[in-house]
Amino acid sequence: MTDCIFCKIVRGEIPADKVYEDEYILIFRDIQPAAPTHLLCIPKAHIASAAEIDDGNVDLVGRVFVQLAVVAKDLGLGRGFRIVTNCGEDGGQTVGHLHFHLLGGRQLIWPPG
Ligand code: DGP
């Protein structure tokens, strides 16, 4: 999508601190980290939010979780981590391209605000 920030990162039009990339997904560091490790994992294809996950793109979402587990291990998050996706206005979503936050490196509080 032309004016989507994360699509621009996928196309290389905006720089990002990339941690992992393949044909389907991209993992990069969040510009406003909320934990010592704070990554974002996105499908390269534009999907607006978790509300648009369906049978046609569920494989992409599976790839997200597989690769986040690999990256979490590689980054030494053996004590644990959190994967979260904010969906829509009430969910606190600010970028309209499906993304999964991976947070770790400190004790995380639950429930979040
Ligand atoms: P959310 O509020 O769940 O939609 O999370 C969006 C996240 O995206 C937020 O933590 C900040 C991050 N973010 C926004 N713009 C950029 C950017 O241009 N680069 C990077 N690396 N992260 C961004």
PDB file of N, CA, C and O in Angstrom, residues 6 27-28 30 32-35 37-43 49-51 53 61 64-65 68-69 72 77 80-88 90-95 97-104 106 108-113:
ATOM      1  N   PHE A   6       4.777   0.802   7.141  1.00  0.00           N
ATOM      2  CA  PHE A   6       5.456  -0.498   7.163  1.00  0.00           C
ATOM      3  C   PHE A   6       5.651  -1.051   5.755  1.00  0.00           C
ATOM      4  O   PHE A   6       6.649  -1.737   5.500  1.00  0.00           O
ATOM      5  N   ILE A  27      11.294  -8.753  10.289  1.00  0.00           N
ATOM      6  CA  ILE A  27      11.369  -8.443  11.722  1.00  0.00           C
ATOM      7  C   ILE A  27      12.380  -7.315  11.887  1.00  0.00           C
ATOM      8  O   ILE A  27      13.501  -7.398  11.378  1.00  0.00           O
ATOM      9  N   PHE A  28      11.959  -6.269  12.591  1.00  0.00           N
ATOM     10  CA  PHE A  28      12.843  -5.116  12.790  1.00  0.00           C
ATOM     11  C   PHE A  28      12.589  -4.520  14.170  1.00  0.00           C
ATOM     12  O   PHE A  28      11.574  -4.813  14.815  1.00  0.00           O
ATOM     13  N   ASP A  30      11.581  -1.935  17.024  1.00  0.00           N
ATOM     14  CA  ASP A  30      10.600  -0.866  17.181  1.00  0.00           C
ATOM     15  C   ASP A  30      11.327   0.445  17.453  1.00  0.00           C
ATOM     16  O   ASP A  30      12.288   0.504  18.228  1.00  0.00           O
ATOM     17  N   GLN A  32      10.233   2.942  19.039  1.00  0.00           N
ATOM     18  CA  GLN A  32       9.926   3.434  20.390  1.00  0.00           C
ATOM     19  C   GLN A  32       9.919   2.245  21.345  1.00  0.00           C
ATOM     20  O   GLN A  32       8.844   1.797  21.780  1.00  0.00           O
ATOM     21  N   PRO A  33      11.092   1.721  21.679  1.00  0.00           N
ATOM     22  CA  PRO A  33      11.127   0.468  22.458  1.00  0.00           C
ATOM     23  C   PRO A  33      10.501   0.609  23.840  1.00  0.00           C
ATOM     24  O   PRO A  33      10.770   1.566  24.554  1.00  0.00           O
ATOM     25  N   ALA A  34       9.673  -0.380  24.182  1.00  0.00           N
ATOM     26  CA  ALA A  34       9.011  -0.418  25.487  1.00  0.00           C
ATOM     27  C   ALA A  34       9.635  -1.476  26.387  1.00  0.00           C
ATOM     28  O   ALA A  34       9.150  -1.716  27.500  1.00  0.00           O
ATOM     29  N   ALA A  35      10.704  -2.088  25.921  1.00  0.00           N
ATOM     30  CA  ALA A  35      11.415  -3.109  26.688  1.00  0.00           C
ATOM     31  C   ALA A  35      12.829  -3.193  26.108  1.00  0.00           C
ATOM     32  O   ALA A  35      13.066  -2.724  24.984  1.00  0.00           O
ATOM     33  N   THR A  37      14.377  -5.542  24.723  1.00  0.00           N
ATOM     34  CA  THR A  37      14.191  -6.076  23.363  1.00  0.00           C
ATOM     35  C   THR A  37      12.759  -5.796  22.951  1.00  0.00           C
ATOM     36  O   THR A  37      11.811  -6.207  23.635  1.00  0.00           O
ATOM     37  N   HIS A  38      12.598  -5.060  21.865  1.00  0.00           N
ATOM     38  CA  HIS A  38      11.253  -4.746  21.357  1.00  0.00           C
ATOM     39  C   HIS A  38      11.333  -4.786  19.833  1.00  0.00           C
ATOM     40  O   HIS A  38      11.867  -3.872  19.200  1.00  0.00           O
ATOM     41  N   LEU A  39      10.808  -5.872  19.293  1.00  0.00           N
ATOM     42  CA  LEU A  39      10.830  -6.072  17.845  1.00  0.00           C
ATOM     43  C   LEU A  39       9.412  -6.018  17.304  1.00  0.00           C
ATOM     44  O   LEU A  39       8.437  -6.249  18.028  1.00  0.00           O
ATOM     45  N   LEU A  40       9.317  -5.753  16.016  1.00  0.00           N
ATOM     46  CA  LEU A  40       8.052  -5.845  15.303  1.00  0.00           C
ATOM     47  C   LEU A  40       8.216  -6.868  14.201  1.00  0.00           C
ATOM     48  O   LEU A  40       9.226  -6.848  13.488  1.00  0.00           O
ATOM     49  N   CYS A  41       7.241  -7.748  14.069  1.00  0.00           N
ATOM     50  CA  CYS A  41       7.251  -8.716  12.980  1.00  0.00           C
ATOM     51  C   CYS A  41       6.033  -8.452  12.109  1.00  0.00           C
ATOM     52  O   CYS A  41       4.901  -8.407  12.618  1.00  0.00           O
ATOM     53  N   ILE A  42       6.273  -8.275  10.824  1.00  0.00           N
ATOM     54  CA  ILE A  42       5.170  -7.982   9.904  1.00  0.00           C
ATOM     55  C   ILE A  42       5.188  -8.953   8.727  1.00  0.00           C
ATOM     56  O   ILE A  42       6.261  -9.374   8.280  1.00  0.00           O
ATOM     57  N   PRO A  43       3.991  -9.276   8.222  1.00  0.00           N
ATOM     58  CA  PRO A  43       3.955  -9.911   6.912  1.00  0.00           C
ATOM     59  C   PRO A  43       4.298  -8.845   5.878  1.00  0.00           C
ATOM     60  O   PRO A  43       3.909  -7.677   6.043  1.00  0.00           O
ATOM     61  N   SER A  49      -4.908  -5.464   9.820  1.00  0.00           N
ATOM     62  CA  SER A  49      -4.886  -5.741  11.261  1.00  0.00           C
ATOM     63  C   SER A  49      -5.242  -7.191  11.504  1.00  0.00           C
ATOM     64  O   SER A  49      -5.568  -7.938  10.569  1.00  0.00           O
ATOM     65  N   ALA A  50      -5.231  -7.578  12.768  1.00  0.00           N
ATOM     66  CA  ALA A  50      -5.600  -8.951  13.138  1.00  0.00           C
ATOM     67  C   ALA A  50      -7.053  -9.260  12.779  1.00  0.00           C
ATOM     68  O   ALA A  50      -7.422 -10.426  12.644  1.00  0.00           O
ATOM     69  N   ALA A  51      -7.857  -8.219  12.614  1.00  0.00           N
ATOM     70  CA  ALA A  51      -9.257  -8.432  12.228  1.00  0.00           C
ATOM     71  C   ALA A  51      -9.366  -8.959  10.797  1.00  0.00           C
ATOM     72  O   ALA A  51     -10.432  -9.415  10.394  1.00  0.00           O
ATOM     73  N   ILE A  53      -7.218 -11.339   9.553  1.00  0.00           N
ATOM     74  CA  ILE A  53      -6.608 -12.669   9.435  1.00  0.00           C
ATOM     75  C   ILE A  53      -7.706 -13.660   9.049  1.00  0.00           C
ATOM     76  O   ILE A  53      -8.779 -13.689   9.662  1.00  0.00           O
ATOM     77  N   VAL A  61       0.701 -15.763   9.125  1.00  0.00           N
ATOM     78  CA  VAL A  61       0.672 -15.538  10.575  1.00  0.00           C
ATOM     79  C   VAL A  61       1.437 -16.666  11.279  1.00  0.00           C
ATOM     80  O   VAL A  61       2.177 -16.432  12.245  1.00  0.00           O
ATOM     81  N   VAL A  64       5.056 -15.918  11.146  1.00  0.00           N
ATOM     82  CA  VAL A  64       5.411 -14.888  12.130  1.00  0.00           C
ATOM     83  C   VAL A  64       5.773 -15.546  13.467  1.00  0.00           C
ATOM     84  O   VAL A  64       6.827 -15.264  14.054  1.00  0.00           O
ATOM     85  N   PHE A  65       4.921 -16.446  13.926  1.00  0.00           N
ATOM     86  CA  PHE A  65       5.149 -17.038  15.250  1.00  0.00           C
ATOM     87  C   PHE A  65       6.343 -17.984  15.251  1.00  0.00           C
ATOM     88  O   PHE A  65       7.114 -18.014  16.221  1.00  0.00           O
ATOM     89  N   LEU A  68       9.464 -15.649  15.149  1.00  0.00           N
ATOM     90  CA  LEU A  68       9.659 -14.900  16.397  1.00  0.00           C
ATOM     91  C   LEU A  68      10.227 -15.810  17.492  1.00  0.00           C
ATOM     92  O   LEU A  68      11.066 -15.371  18.295  1.00  0.00           O
ATOM     93  N   ALA A  69       9.806 -17.058  17.513  1.00  0.00           N
ATOM     94  CA  ALA A  69      10.363 -17.987  18.507  1.00  0.00           C
ATOM     95  C   ALA A  69      11.855 -18.218  18.251  1.00  0.00           C
ATOM     96  O   ALA A  69      12.655 -18.270  19.196  1.00  0.00           O
ATOM     97  N   ALA A  72      13.685 -14.943  19.246  1.00  0.00           N
ATOM     98  CA  ALA A  72      13.701 -14.786  20.704  1.00  0.00           C
ATOM     99  C   ALA A  72      14.804 -15.659  21.309  1.00  0.00           C
ATOM    100  O   ALA A  72      15.535 -15.220  22.209  1.00  0.00           O
ATOM    101  N   LEU A  77      16.349 -14.622  24.925  1.00  0.00           N
ATOM    102  CA  LEU A  77      15.162 -14.364  25.752  1.00  0.00           C
ATOM    103  C   LEU A  77      14.628 -15.658  26.374  1.00  0.00           C
ATOM    104  O   LEU A  77      13.411 -15.911  26.407  1.00  0.00           O
ATOM    105  N   GLY A  80      11.810 -15.691  28.969  1.00  0.00           N
ATOM    106  CA  GLY A  80      10.443 -15.454  28.522  1.00  0.00           C
ATOM    107  C   GLY A  80      10.311 -14.162  27.732  1.00  0.00           C
ATOM    108  O   GLY A  80      11.229 -13.331  27.696  1.00  0.00           O
ATOM    109  N   PHE A  81       9.179 -14.029  27.120  1.00  0.00           N
ATOM    110  CA  PHE A  81       8.916 -12.847  26.292  1.00  0.00           C
ATOM    111  C   PHE A  81       7.412 -12.767  26.048  1.00  0.00           C
ATOM    112  O   PHE A  81       6.656 -13.662  26.441  1.00  0.00           O
ATOM    113  N   ARG A  82       6.994 -11.693  25.422  1.00  0.00           N
ATOM    114  CA  ARG A  82       5.568 -11.518  25.104  1.00  0.00           C
ATOM    115  C   ARG A  82       5.420 -11.175  23.627  1.00  0.00           C
ATOM    116  O   ARG A  82       6.192 -10.364  23.095  1.00  0.00           O
ATOM    117  N   ILE A  83       4.431 -11.789  22.988  1.00  0.00           N
ATOM    118  CA  ILE A  83       4.058 -11.422  21.622  1.00  0.00           C
ATOM    119  C   ILE A  83       2.646 -10.867  21.696  1.00  0.00           C
ATOM    120  O   ILE A  83       1.749 -11.498  22.263  1.00  0.00           O
ATOM    121  N   VAL A  84       2.470  -9.672  21.144  1.00  0.00           N
ATOM    122  CA  VAL A  84       1.152  -9.037  21.220  1.00  0.00           C
ATOM    123  C   VAL A  84       0.863  -8.291  19.926  1.00  0.00           C
ATOM    124  O   VAL A  84       1.779  -7.763  19.281  1.00  0.00           O
ATOM    125  N   THR A  85      -0.396  -8.291  19.538  1.00  0.00           N
ATOM    126  CA  THR A  85      -0.810  -7.451  18.406  1.00  0.00           C
ATOM    127  C   THR A  85      -1.974  -6.572  18.848  1.00  0.00           C
ATOM    128  O   THR A  85      -2.935  -7.056  19.458  1.00  0.00           O
ATOM    129  N   ASN A  86      -1.842  -5.300  18.618  1.00  0.00           N
ATOM    130  CA  ASN A  86      -2.909  -4.358  18.928  1.00  0.00           C
ATOM    131  C   ASN A  86      -3.800  -4.240  17.698  1.00  0.00           C
ATOM    132  O   ASN A  86      -3.299  -4.115  16.573  1.00  0.00           O
ATOM    133  N   CYS A  87      -5.110  -4.270  17.920  1.00  0.00           N
ATOM    134  CA  CYS A  87      -6.039  -4.289  16.789  1.00  0.00           C
ATOM    135  C   CYS A  87      -7.080  -3.183  16.929  1.00  0.00           C
ATOM    136  O   CYS A  87      -7.833  -3.164  17.909  1.00  0.00           O
ATOM    137  N   GLY A  88      -7.077  -2.294  15.973  1.00  0.00           N
ATOM    138  CA  GLY A  88      -8.098  -1.253  15.930  1.00  0.00           C
ATOM    139  C   GLY A  88      -7.907  -0.170  16.980  1.00  0.00           C
ATOM    140  O   GLY A  88      -6.960  -0.194  17.768  1.00  0.00           O
ATOM    141  N   ASP A  90      -9.654   0.780  19.751  1.00  0.00           N
ATOM    142  CA  ASP A  90      -9.691   0.408  21.166  1.00  0.00           C
ATOM    143  C   ASP A  90      -8.517  -0.479  21.548  1.00  0.00           C
ATOM    144  O   ASP A  90      -8.105  -0.505  22.716  1.00  0.00           O
ATOM    145  N   GLY A  91      -7.974  -1.204  20.593  1.00  0.00           N
ATOM    146  CA  GLY A  91      -6.817  -2.064  20.864  1.00  0.00           C
ATOM    147  C   GLY A  91      -5.501  -1.315  20.894  1.00  0.00           C
ATOM    148  O   GLY A  91      -4.468  -1.902  21.204  1.00  0.00           O
ATOM    149  N   GLY A  92      -5.548  -0.023  20.554  1.00  0.00           N
ATOM    150  CA  GLY A  92      -4.330   0.787  20.607  1.00  0.00           C
ATOM    151  C   GLY A  92      -3.462   0.672  19.369  1.00  0.00           C
ATOM    152  O   GLY A  92      -2.287   1.044  19.401  1.00  0.00           O
ATOM    153  N   GLN A  93      -4.028   0.207  18.260  1.00  0.00           N
ATOM    154  CA  GLN A  93      -3.238   0.085  17.032  1.00  0.00           C
ATOM    155  C   GLN A  93      -3.016   1.459  16.419  1.00  0.00           C
ATOM    156  O   GLN A  93      -3.968   2.213  16.210  1.00  0.00           O
ATOM    157  N   THR A  94      -1.751   1.785  16.149  1.00  0.00           N
ATOM    158  CA  THR A  94      -1.443   3.092  15.573  1.00  0.00           C
ATOM    159  C   THR A  94      -0.924   3.004  14.144  1.00  0.00           C
ATOM    160  O   THR A  94      -0.881   4.010  13.445  1.00  0.00           O
ATOM    161  N   VAL A  95      -0.484   1.829  13.732  1.00  0.00           N
ATOM    162  CA  VAL A  95      -0.025   1.631  12.351  1.00  0.00           C
ATOM    163  C   VAL A  95      -0.927   0.568  11.714  1.00  0.00           C
ATOM    164  O   VAL A  95      -1.034  -0.550  12.236  1.00  0.00           O
ATOM    165  N   HIS A  97      -0.991  -1.687   9.554  1.00  0.00           N
ATOM    166  CA  HIS A  97      -0.398  -2.833   8.839  1.00  0.00           C
ATOM    167  C   HIS A  97      -0.139  -3.870   9.921  1.00  0.00           C
ATOM    168  O   HIS A  97       0.591  -3.576  10.882  1.00  0.00           O
ATOM    169  N   LEU A  98      -0.731  -5.042   9.783  1.00  0.00           N
ATOM    170  CA  LEU A  98      -0.625  -6.075  10.818  1.00  0.00           C
ATOM    171  C   LEU A  98       0.816  -6.235  11.302  1.00  0.00           C
ATOM    172  O   LEU A  98       1.736  -6.420  10.503  1.00  0.00           O
ATOM    173  N   HIS A  99       0.986  -6.142  12.609  1.00  0.00           N
ATOM    174  CA  HIS A  99       2.326  -6.309  13.188  1.00  0.00           C
ATOM    175  C   HIS A  99       2.197  -6.942  14.557  1.00  0.00           C
ATOM    176  O   HIS A  99       1.226  -6.712  15.288  1.00  0.00           O
ATOM    177  N   PHE A 100       3.204  -7.723  14.893  1.00  0.00           N
ATOM    178  CA  PHE A 100       3.262  -8.405  16.175  1.00  0.00           C
ATOM    179  C   PHE A 100       4.468  -7.864  16.929  1.00  0.00           C
ATOM    180  O   PHE A 100       5.593  -7.919  16.420  1.00  0.00           O
ATOM    181  N   HIS A 101       4.216  -7.341  18.117  1.00  0.00           N
ATOM    182  CA  HIS A 101       5.311  -6.869  18.973  1.00  0.00           C
ATOM    183  C   HIS A 101       5.918  -8.077  19.680  1.00  0.00           C
ATOM    184  O   HIS A 101       5.189  -8.924  20.218  1.00  0.00           O
ATOM    185  N   LEU A 102       7.221  -8.142  19.729  1.00  0.00           N
ATOM    186  CA  LEU A 102       7.899  -9.094  20.602  1.00  0.00           C
ATOM    187  C   LEU A 102       8.654  -8.281  21.641  1.00  0.00           C
ATOM    188  O   LEU A 102       9.507  -7.453  21.296  1.00  0.00           O
ATOM    189  N   LEU A 103       8.275  -8.475  22.896  1.00  0.00           N
ATOM    190  CA  LEU A 103       8.862  -7.717  24.004  1.00  0.00           C
ATOM    191  C   LEU A 103       9.563  -8.670  24.955  1.00  0.00           C
ATOM    192  O   LEU A 103       9.031  -9.742  25.287  1.00  0.00           O
ATOM    193  N   GLY A 104      10.734  -8.287  25.409  1.00  0.00           N
ATOM    194  CA  GLY A 104      11.444  -9.128  26.357  1.00  0.00           C
ATOM    195  C   GLY A 104      12.633  -8.399  26.944  1.00  0.00           C
ATOM    196  O   GLY A 104      12.904  -7.237  26.630  1.00  0.00           O
ATOM    197  N   ARG A 106      13.013  -7.915  30.244  1.00  0.00           N
ATOM    198  CA  ARG A 106      12.662  -7.459  31.596  1.00  0.00           C
ATOM    199  C   ARG A 106      11.390  -8.184  32.018  1.00  0.00           C
ATOM    200  O   ARG A 106      10.686  -8.772  31.174  1.00  0.00           O
ATOM    201  N   LEU A 108       7.761  -8.462  32.521  1.00  0.00           N
ATOM    202  CA  LEU A 108       6.634  -7.740  31.936  1.00  0.00           C
ATOM    203  C   LEU A 108       5.413  -7.842  32.848  1.00  0.00           C
ATOM    204  O   LEU A 108       5.177  -8.878  33.479  1.00  0.00           O
ATOM    205  N   ILE A 109       4.658  -6.773  32.893  1.00  0.00           N
ATOM    206  CA  ILE A 109       3.499  -6.706  33.785  1.00  0.00           C
ATOM    207  C   ILE A 109       2.237  -7.137  33.040  1.00  0.00           C
ATOM    208  O   ILE A 109       2.074  -6.817  31.857  1.00  0.00           O
ATOM    209  N   TRP A 110       1.359  -7.861  33.726  1.00  0.00           N
ATOM    210  CA  TRP A 110       0.079  -8.253  33.142  1.00  0.00           C
ATOM    211  C   TRP A 110      -1.041  -8.042  34.142  1.00  0.00           C
ATOM    212  O   TRP A 110      -0.823  -8.342  35.310  1.00  0.00           O
ATOM    213  N   PRO A 111      -2.182  -7.502  33.800  1.00  0.00           N
ATOM    214  CA  PRO A 111      -2.529  -7.081  32.451  1.00  0.00           C
ATOM    215  C   PRO A 111      -1.935  -5.717  32.109  1.00  0.00           C
ATOM    216  O   PRO A 111      -1.690  -4.910  33.015  1.00  0.00           O
ATOM    217  N   PRO A 112      -1.729  -5.450  30.807  1.00  0.00           N
ATOM    218  CA  PRO A 112      -1.257  -4.127  30.398  1.00  0.00           C
ATOM    219  C   PRO A 112      -2.393  -3.115  30.540  1.00  0.00           C
ATOM    220  O   PRO A 112      -3.556  -3.486  30.731  1.00  0.00           O
ATOM    221  N   GLY A 113      -2.074  -1.874  30.404  1.00  0.00           N
ATOM    222  CA  GLY A 113      -3.088  -0.823  30.552  1.00  0.00           C
ATOM    223  C   GLY A 113      -4.013  -0.720  29.370  1.00  0.00           C
ATOM    224  O   GLY A 113      -3.797  -1.295  28.339  1.00  0.00           O
TER     225      GLY A 113
END
